[in-house]
Amino acid sequence: MCASVKYNIRGPALIPRMKTKHRIYYITLFSIVLLGLIATGMFQFWPHSIESSSDWSVEKRSVRDVPVVRLPADSPLPERGDLSCRMHTCFDVYRCGFNPKNKIKVYIYSLKKYVDDVGVPVSSTISREYNELLTAISDSDYYTDDITRACLFVPSIDVLNQNTLRIKETAQALAQLSRWDRGTNHLLFNMLPGGPPDYNTALDVPRDRALLAGGGFSTWTYRQGYDVSIPVYSPLSTEVDLPEKGPGPRQYFLLSSQTALHPEYREDLEALQAKHGESVLVLDKCTNLSEGGLAVRKRCHKHQVFDYPQVLQEATFCVVLRGARLGQAVLSDVLRAGCVPVIIADSYVLPFSEVLDWKRASVVVPEEKMSDVYSILQSIPQRQIEEMQRQARWFWEAYFQSIKAIALATLQIINDRIYPYAAISYEEWNDPPAVKWGSVSNPLFLPLIPPQSQGFTAIVLTYDRVESLFRVITEVSKVPSLSKLLVVWNNQNKNPPEDSLWPKIRVPLKVVRTAENKLSNRFFPYDEIQTEAVLAIDDDIIMLTSDELQFGYEVWREFPDRLVGYPGRLHLWDHEMNKWKYESEWTNEVSMVLTGAAFYHKYFNYLYTYKMPGDIKNWVDAHMNCEDIAMNFLVANVTGKAVIKVTPRKKFKCPECTAIDGLSLDQTHMVERSECINKFASVFGTMPLKVVEHRADPVLYKDDFPEKLKSFPNIGSL
Amino acid sequence: MPLLLLLPVALAMGGHMQSWRRKSLWLALSASWLLILLGVFPLLRLAVPARPRARASQRWPRWLDAELLQSFSQPGELLEDGPQPPQAPRGGSCNWGACFDASKCRDGGFKVFVYPAAGPISETRRRILASIEGSRYHTVSPAEACLLLLLSSDTPAGQCEPVPAQWDEGRNHLVLNLHPAPCPRTVQLGQAMVAKASPTVDTFRAGFDVALPLLPEAHPLRGGAPGQLQQHSPRPGVALLALAGERGRWHTAGTNSSACPWDGHCEQDHGPKQTPPGALLPSATFCLIPGRSPDAWHFLQALQAGCIPVLLSPHWELPFSEVIDWTKAAIVADERLPLQVLAALQEMPLTRVLALRQQTQFLWDAYFSSVEKVIHTTLEIIQDRIFGASARPSLLWNSPPGALLALPTFSTSPVDFPFYHLQQGSRPVGRFSALIWVEAPGQLPLKLIQVVAGSQHCAQILVLWSCEKPPPPRWPKTAVPLTVIGGHRKVDFAFVVWQSFPERMVGFLTWSHFWDETRGGWGYTAEKANEFSMVLTSAAFYHRYYHTLFTHSLPRALRNLADETPTCADVLMNFLVAAVTKVPPIKVPYGSWHQEARPPLAPGSPGLRQEPQPAAQDCINQMAAAFGHMPLVSSHLRLDPVLYKDPVSVLRKKYRSLEKP
């Protein structure tokens, strides 16, 4: 850039020295060159920006126009699938490498039409579903178009249905893919495996080491932890509009809707119908209807005609019986109808069984026990049935309802195997959204009473009240379990007093200077905090006795996942104003404690600093108020538990600083605090605070017992 | 930018050479064009990969005729796939449906027969047999048993036991190999299930066999050492990683061990501290365990130490993998990507580390800390398979207090238990049932009934009449609560407290236990003290589930002990709840009411100072022995109403009756 400016300045000075004729000549030449350059630049840059702004405009092609590949009869054939394959033996994990996002990269081979020696196609080019599947992958975060960076390869050769392809030639087509390498890291999708008369439970196309996402695996063909069992997609999912029906008792207890049942099974089912009458319905195909698309949507019992799949919504349990294939599309319809599938298919590996907990959504009955089905189902309590109905519907919505859902769940499973430390949890896979919202997973769930010897770290936030600070330090240092004292010096304009001036105490004292005067500095997870228990204490809290503080620590040990504080406060719903109100009067209930002096787990410092929802942290710093309310909200929200108020103390009285105490009583202060509660409740999207009616006192508090024998006699004034 | 730069250079060249201007001009022009062509294209090529949007066209195409594509199956094809007759189970391999006859378990429940030892046996084996025989599953008759258990012998290599009489091709048999058995039994196994330590992934039949942990020889039979975790979060400065070494040793590596090789040479290169002899448990946040089978028993050590196991491509099945969700407690990673694993460990969020650590401790304590727990877990897994739809949900297996303490016979719905309200987003129901046990007739039980019925939360009262005289013909009308003594508020307060702590016992009168140096055993007292560890069940709130647990999970011997001495029942209940919750019970103030209305458990005892009788003093020791450890935990606090005895107007107080002297 610099150079060009320099030359441009010299240029005009050069031109006037030449003759006019030449000057014109030069100018013409100059403009030609300039035009040429502009044209070149346009050509180089312009088309790209057009492409990137409208993604697909250039790729509008027809499936019939794809290149044709002729497969010689003697082209190599892959070996049959290797049943001993596992991720650590057959999968080349080096191709996935280090990836900061913990996402595998998936490449899709471009579409080609394969013909044999004499020009007969190997299969139909691509089915609607497989095209949808590849589109879904291509649109997802997994997709890459760079074959050299890909970790997983998906051939565009459609093997969803084994009946539509020629096995040997398809295998040859697979083997000639550019990165085939014995099928390593290749993923095939198949929903209808096998063919007459044996109906293998896995795709018969030889595929060597390729992973198979198959519908209808049996335990004999399924390579645990390598293959993925997927559902058989039901086209009715999009063809039929079926509004959701809530759980609850339905007209039929047990329903069988499959048409191609082995006579032996049908006899068993009809025997059940004969025995239990109206509550069991066994449907068959309608004989008197004309063939065609309509027959798929009708079922008959004697002369009664039922609409399918609507009839599934009338039943509590629906039989999903093995046909020639183990995987049945009816499973998808049944789940969608919120009917609990009764799976009678020995050795069938249920779809996504690696991650989905099918016990919560289905009943698996061995084929041998088919005659007992009714009594087995009747032993399930009604509440559990409703839970299963809800779960069934949720499974359909999340993992069955579209080809896209099936494809993404498959890739997620493979992704979780490769990046196990970033894997999705059982709850995320299985809990329906309603449960996910309502449940709280306490980060400190292990019932554990930390050893007393560990002690606690006191953190005193101070600005410039040195005298009061020194008194607090002296008082707190008398508490037996104190193990360290940390002073957070929040005043940038003034240096903390010299070392020699500080009170001499028996535990280490550290002063941390902050970069900015912020309230949130009090809740920063300082490296100096070595204990789990933290006592946050203001620099003017001198009225708490050593007994009260020590007792507070003992209480925290029994409730290490809660905020343990002294004065309690309450939030109330103001019916007139229609909003929350802060209450500090004498009440029988408590929902918050002031953090002017409170014990809590140091993990909450980490949460406050790094995981506080919304803008609450900045808001608190800007308003210089309500950091304690924010902490109460945070802890109650992650643990789902209430605070513990200790001892009768009602307020922090401090003789020297009446101004502060006066402020606390101030009406405007109360209004501000109420504003905080409303603000935080809206950011959290809920009111996490829990109201309780108890406080913790020493066992013998105010009991008729000699004071000197009590552990904590000096608990007291308000 | 390069384009603009090139042009003036060309012009400047032309300007200087006036005499050869035409030639040189053309030369310059062509040179500039050449430069453009040569310079710009490589630059452009370089620039393209930096602009991913430009390659969007490489995505899967949107076909013009996508709508016309055929479906993968014909409409009728999904329905008519040629029905097939039932198949006989394939030979060679077994699965649950084919090789286990659950019908034998339907009538009699889950009963287990253990083959008695033939000939001399080792002490460990004898104690294991005794433990199963003392359990609630045991039956003496092989005919009524649903599961026949064969404890694999610890005879030297090559010698196999004779096949027992009721073998029946191994049907409904479980062969239990607690320690790797030298006897090659695979040929004779037939349809028997195998429970063995760390089976290789290739021979393990998922859903049929049971994978056990590899137990050290000296593993305690019952009770077992508690987990080492004393605090929730890792201690600051603790090593990030410990590597499993030879002979059960651990080598800790510093936090900056990114260059540390993974094949065990680390200690030479960086000189990390070896764990001191005797202290065999690792002290680190993560414990790296290679995939070889002999390393499997490092796994239990790591669990006990609260060190998150990082397993590198284990070739063995993780213990109880059928029910335990190991992703919550361990990390199974690929051994071929060590640096990636290390980076992931270093960057793991604190929240995840906390959760994993706590889960290791919970699992250790619930399923692995003693041989008895391992055996019971094995049997419970098989029982759950038999239950099918009524088996425990995954939540009961994978969150405290664990499946051995959450009986599926009580309920399979987590909300019915006191432990899972948080995870389920539910609350305990706002009503309670009162169970009153009357031993001596008189005015007191009647008064008590009235007091209890006066509570707004009371749903029903059950009276257990357990004395010689017939029950009185007239009971107080509880449907219309008669508040004779204004004491119902105490019951209310205690119940409200219990709703906050549904898994604990909430009571009024307390005992505390202590270690009696002079007698060398445990003792307990009803003296007023600064702490307590038990509440008297004569007046206490607790979840009804504990009744089920008391009746169905405790060994018969303990229940007999409780039946003989009433105070022992109190102690036993407290033991049980403490063993489940691992936290102390809760004491609430009792005011004046108890002196009047307490059920006379031990007539003649002076008021509240009811000292346990000498005979009862010993039951605490018997129970501690049966539990294998002392589960009771002491508490220093009492939960009072918020304004309890505060100097404010009584009218402000909700529970004012509690304050009457």
GROMACS .gro file of C-alpha atoms in nm, chain A residues 220-460:
model
  241
  220TRP     CA    1  -2.633  -6.169   1.627
  221THR     CA    2  -2.548  -5.919   1.355
  222TYR     CA    3  -2.525  -5.600   1.557
  223ARG     CA    4  -2.172  -5.496   1.641
  224GLN     CA    5  -2.219  -5.338   1.982
  225GLY     CA    6  -2.057  -4.998   2.000
  226TYR     CA    7  -1.978  -4.997   1.628
  227ASP     CA    8  -2.298  -5.021   1.429
  228VAL     CA    9  -2.594  -4.797   1.498
  229SER     CA   10  -2.944  -4.936   1.517
  230ILE     CA   11  -3.188  -4.695   1.350
  231PRO     CA   12  -3.565  -4.695   1.305
  232VAL     CA   13  -3.743  -4.795   0.988
  233TYR     CA   14  -3.886  -4.469   0.867
  234SER     CA   15  -4.258  -4.463   0.822
  235PRO     CA   16  -4.368  -4.252   0.521
  236LEU     CA   17  -4.699  -4.196   0.703
  237SER     CA   18  -4.509  -3.957   0.933
  238THR     CA   19  -4.537  -3.690   0.667
  239GLU     CA   20  -4.831  -3.818   0.466
  240VAL     CA   21  -5.083  -3.822   0.747
  241ASP     CA   22  -5.163  -3.538   0.981
  242LEU     CA   23  -5.220  -3.685   1.326
  243PRO     CA   24  -5.276  -3.434   1.605
  244GLU     CA   25  -5.120  -3.528   1.937
  245LYS     CA   26  -5.342  -3.708   2.184
  246GLY     CA   27  -5.260  -3.682   2.552
  247PRO     CA   28  -5.195  -3.983   2.769
  248GLY     CA   29  -5.469  -4.155   2.959
  249PRO     CA   30  -5.700  -4.454   2.937
  250ARG     CA   31  -5.818  -4.538   2.589
  251GLN     CA   32  -6.090  -4.747   2.433
  252TYR     CA   33  -5.878  -5.053   2.359
  253PHE     CA   34  -5.623  -5.188   2.601
  254LEU     CA   35  -5.430  -5.383   2.342
  255LEU     CA   36  -5.429  -5.343   1.968
  256SER     CA   37  -5.263  -5.524   1.684
  257SER     CA   38  -5.258  -5.338   1.356
  258GLN     CA   39  -5.004  -5.531   1.151
  259THR     CA   40  -5.134  -5.712   0.845
  260ALA     CA   41  -4.859  -5.956   0.762
  261LEU     CA   42  -4.855  -6.172   1.072
  262HIS     CA   43  -4.756  -6.532   1.081
  263PRO     CA   44  -5.073  -6.744   1.126
  264GLU     CA   45  -4.936  -6.884   1.448
  265TYR     CA   46  -4.901  -6.536   1.599
  266ARG     CA   47  -5.237  -6.428   1.466
  267GLU     CA   48  -5.394  -6.727   1.635
  268ASP     CA   49  -5.231  -6.629   1.962
  269LEU     CA   50  -5.361  -6.274   1.930
  270GLU     CA   51  -5.709  -6.382   1.834
  271ALA     CA   52  -5.715  -6.614   2.132
  272LEU     CA   53  -5.640  -6.310   2.349
  273GLN     CA   54  -5.924  -6.124   2.180
  274ALA     CA   55  -6.162  -6.409   2.245
  275LYS     CA   56  -6.061  -6.422   2.608
  276HIS     CA   57  -6.065  -6.051   2.692
  277GLY     CA   58  -6.338  -5.932   2.456
  278GLU     CA   59  -6.376  -5.565   2.379
  279SER     CA   60  -6.047  -5.450   2.529
  280VAL     CA   61  -5.838  -5.633   2.271
  281LEU     CA   62  -5.861  -5.551   1.901
  282VAL     CA   63  -5.680  -5.751   1.635
  283LEU     CA   64  -5.693  -5.589   1.294
  284ASP     CA   65  -5.617  -5.730   0.954
  285LYS     CA   66  -5.605  -5.597   0.601
  286CYS     CA   67  -5.933  -5.529   0.432
  287THR     CA   68  -6.015  -5.792   0.173
  288ASN     CA   69  -6.298  -5.616  -0.004
  289LEU     CA   70  -6.115  -5.290  -0.071
  290SER     CA   71  -5.958  -5.213  -0.402
  291GLU     CA   72  -5.583  -5.237  -0.404
  292GLY     CA   73  -5.368  -4.925  -0.409
  293GLY     CA   74  -5.259  -4.647  -0.180
  294LEU     CA   75  -5.586  -4.653   0.008
  295ALA     CA   76  -5.535  -5.008   0.138
  296VAL     CA   77  -5.233  -4.893   0.333
  297ARG     CA   78  -5.451  -4.655   0.532
  298LYS     CA   79  -5.732  -4.896   0.619
  299ARG     CA   80  -5.758  -5.188   0.859
  300CYS     CA   81  -6.047  -5.422   0.915
  301HIS     CA   82  -6.186  -5.635   1.188
  302LYS     CA   83  -6.459  -5.862   1.059
  303HIS     CA   84  -6.667  -5.610   0.864
  304GLN     CA   85  -6.568  -5.305   1.059
  305VAL     CA   86  -6.329  -5.069   0.878
  306PHE     CA   87  -6.080  -4.855   1.070
  307ASP     CA   88  -5.860  -4.570   0.957
  308TYR     CA   89  -5.491  -4.628   0.999
  309PRO     CA   90  -5.293  -4.483   1.172
  310GLN     CA   91  -5.575  -4.297   1.351
  311VAL     CA   92  -5.695  -4.616   1.517
  312LEU     CA   93  -5.365  -4.645   1.702
  313GLN     CA   94  -5.465  -4.344   1.909
  314GLU     CA   95  -5.756  -4.544   2.050
  315ALA     CA   96  -5.530  -4.801   2.216
  316THR     CA   97  -5.312  -4.800   2.525
  317PHE     CA   98  -5.078  -5.074   2.410
  318CYS     CA   99  -4.995  -5.162   2.050
  319VAL     CA  100  -4.831  -5.484   1.942
  320VAL     CA  101  -4.518  -5.453   1.730
  321LEU     CA  102  -4.451  -5.804   1.611
  322ARG     CA  103  -4.157  -5.934   1.418
  323GLY     CA  104  -4.227  -5.997   1.054
  324ALA     CA  105  -3.970  -6.145   0.825
  325ARG     CA  106  -3.766  -5.845   0.925
  326LEU     CA  107  -3.714  -5.743   1.285
  327GLY     CA  108  -3.745  -5.371   1.222
  328GLN     CA  109  -4.101  -5.266   1.152
  329ALA     CA  110  -4.219  -4.926   1.030
  330VAL     CA  111  -4.530  -4.969   1.244
  331LEU     CA  112  -4.315  -4.890   1.550
  332SER     CA  113  -4.285  -4.533   1.432
  333ASP     CA  114  -4.663  -4.501   1.380
  334VAL     CA  115  -4.733  -4.652   1.720
  335LEU     CA  116  -4.499  -4.417   1.902
  336ARG     CA  117  -4.648  -4.124   1.721
  337ALA     CA  118  -4.996  -4.219   1.837
  338GLY     CA  119  -4.875  -4.219   2.196
  339CYS     CA  120  -4.953  -4.588   2.215
  340VAL     CA  121  -4.707  -4.790   2.419
  341PRO     CA  122  -4.536  -5.039   2.188
  342VAL     CA  123  -4.535  -5.400   2.301
  343ILE     CA  124  -4.232  -5.534   2.121
  344ILE     CA  125  -4.246  -5.902   2.043
  345ALA     CA  126  -3.935  -5.966   1.840
  346ASP     CA  127  -3.669  -6.176   2.007
  347SER     CA  128  -3.314  -6.052   1.974
  348TYR     CA  129  -3.426  -5.729   1.803
  349VAL     CA  130  -3.191  -5.441   1.876
  350LEU     CA  131  -3.426  -5.148   1.930
  351PRO     CA  132  -3.357  -4.823   1.744
  352PHE     CA  133  -3.084  -4.609   1.903
  353SER     CA  134  -3.075  -4.853   2.193
  354GLU     CA  135  -2.721  -4.740   2.264
  355VAL     CA  136  -2.857  -4.415   2.404
  356LEU     CA  137  -3.235  -4.444   2.436
  357ASP     CA  138  -3.380  -4.609   2.745
  358TRP     CA  139  -3.657  -4.817   2.589
  359LYS     CA  140  -3.775  -4.944   2.924
  360ARG     CA  141  -3.932  -4.605   2.973
  361ALA     CA  142  -4.133  -4.614   2.653
  362SER     CA  143  -4.203  -4.976   2.564
  363VAL     CA  144  -4.268  -5.325   2.692
  364VAL     CA  145  -4.052  -5.601   2.550
  365VAL     CA  146  -4.212  -5.945   2.563
  366PRO     CA  147  -4.038  -6.263   2.452
  367GLU     CA  148  -4.209  -6.439   2.161
  368GLU     CA  149  -4.251  -6.746   2.376
  369LYS     CA  150  -4.459  -6.548   2.628
  370MET     CA  151  -4.700  -6.411   2.373
  371SER     CA  152  -5.001  -6.575   2.530
  372ASP     CA  153  -4.921  -6.404   2.863
  373VAL     CA  154  -4.901  -6.057   2.709
  374TYR     CA  155  -5.230  -5.942   2.854
  375SER     CA  156  -5.148  -6.029   3.213
  376ILE     CA  157  -4.797  -5.885   3.183
  377LEU     CA  158  -4.940  -5.555   3.064
  378GLN     CA  159  -5.210  -5.546   3.328
  379SER     CA  160  -4.954  -5.559   3.604
  380ILE     CA  161  -4.821  -5.218   3.500
  381PRO     CA  162  -4.965  -4.938   3.714
  382GLN     CA  163  -5.174  -4.675   3.540
  383ARG     CA  164  -4.936  -4.392   3.630
  384GLN     CA  165  -4.646  -4.575   3.472
  385ILE     CA  166  -4.850  -4.640   3.158
  386GLU     CA  167  -4.920  -4.270   3.120
  387GLU     CA  168  -4.553  -4.196   3.170
  388MET     CA  169  -4.470  -4.447   2.896
  389GLN     CA  170  -4.726  -4.298   2.660
  390ARG     CA  171  -4.572  -3.956   2.707
  391GLN     CA  172  -4.224  -4.099   2.658
  392ALA     CA  173  -4.326  -4.286   2.342
  393ARG     CA  174  -4.459  -3.971   2.184
  394TRP     CA  175  -4.144  -3.782   2.284
  395PHE     CA  176  -3.920  -4.047   2.127
  396TRP     CA  177  -4.113  -4.015   1.804
  397GLU     CA  178  -4.089  -3.637   1.804
  398ALA     CA  179  -3.719  -3.634   1.878
  399TYR     CA  180  -3.581  -3.933   1.691
  400PHE     CA  181  -3.839  -4.088   1.457
  401GLN     CA  182  -4.052  -3.825   1.295
  402SER     CA  183  -3.831  -3.730   1.003
  403ILE     CA  184  -3.540  -3.864   0.806
  404LYS     CA  185  -3.347  -3.565   0.932
  405ALA     CA  186  -3.407  -3.661   1.295
  406ILE     CA  187  -3.287  -4.014   1.225
  407ALA     CA  188  -2.975  -3.895   1.042
  408LEU     CA  189  -2.874  -3.644   1.306
  409ALA     CA  190  -2.930  -3.884   1.596
  410THR     CA  191  -2.709  -4.139   1.417
  411LEU     CA  192  -2.429  -3.888   1.367
  412GLN     CA  193  -2.462  -3.769   1.726
  413ILE     CA  194  -2.415  -4.124   1.853
  414ILE     CA  195  -2.100  -4.171   1.644
  415ASN     CA  196  -1.977  -3.828   1.748
  416ASP     CA  197  -2.023  -3.915   2.116
  417ARG     CA  198  -1.813  -4.227   2.072
  418ILE     CA  199  -1.527  -4.028   1.924
  419TYR     CA  200  -1.544  -3.738   2.168
  420PRO     CA  201  -1.671  -3.916   2.480
  421TYR     CA  202  -1.578  -3.634   2.716
  422ALA     CA  203  -1.821  -3.407   2.533
  423ALA     CA  204  -2.094  -3.668   2.497
  424ILE     CA  205  -2.462  -3.597   2.550
  425SER     CA  206  -2.592  -3.732   2.879
  426TYR     CA  207  -2.859  -3.992   2.943
  427GLU     CA  208  -3.097  -3.720   3.059
  428GLU     CA  209  -3.050  -3.513   2.747
  429TRP     CA  210  -3.128  -3.811   2.528
  430ASN     CA  211  -3.420  -3.945   2.729
  431ASP     CA  212  -3.594  -3.680   2.935
  432PRO     CA  213  -3.886  -3.513   2.762
  433PRO     CA  214  -3.865  -3.132   2.757
  434ALA     CA  215  -4.119  -3.094   3.038
  435VAL     CA  216  -3.901  -3.298   3.273
  436LYS     CA  217  -3.586  -3.120   3.161
  437TRP     CA  218  -3.734  -2.783   3.253
  438GLY     CA  219  -3.877  -2.889   3.584
  439SER     CA  220  -3.585  -3.085   3.717
  440VAL     CA  221  -3.293  -2.948   3.910
  441SER     CA  222  -2.963  -3.132   3.917
  442ASN     CA  223  -2.788  -3.011   4.225
  443PRO     CA  224  -2.418  -2.962   4.146
  444LEU     CA  225  -2.331  -3.076   4.500
  445PHE     CA  226  -2.558  -3.380   4.509
  446LEU     CA  227  -2.339  -3.618   4.708
  447PRO     CA  228  -2.455  -3.634   5.070
  448LEU     CA  229  -2.133  -3.546   5.240
  449ILE     CA  230  -2.037  -3.373   5.562
  450PRO     CA  231  -1.701  -3.205   5.507
  451PRO     CA  232  -1.450  -3.264   5.786
  452GLN     CA  233  -1.441  -2.997   6.052
  453SER     CA  234  -1.063  -2.978   6.031
  454GLN     CA  235  -1.083  -2.815   5.691
  455GLY     CA  236  -1.219  -2.493   5.837
  456PHE     CA  237  -1.335  -2.196   5.637
  457THR     CA  238  -1.190  -1.894   5.462
  458ALA     CA  239  -1.331  -1.557   5.558
  459ILE     CA  240  -1.351  -1.298   5.280
  460VAL     CA  241  -1.389  -0.940   5.394
   0.00000   0.00000   0.00000
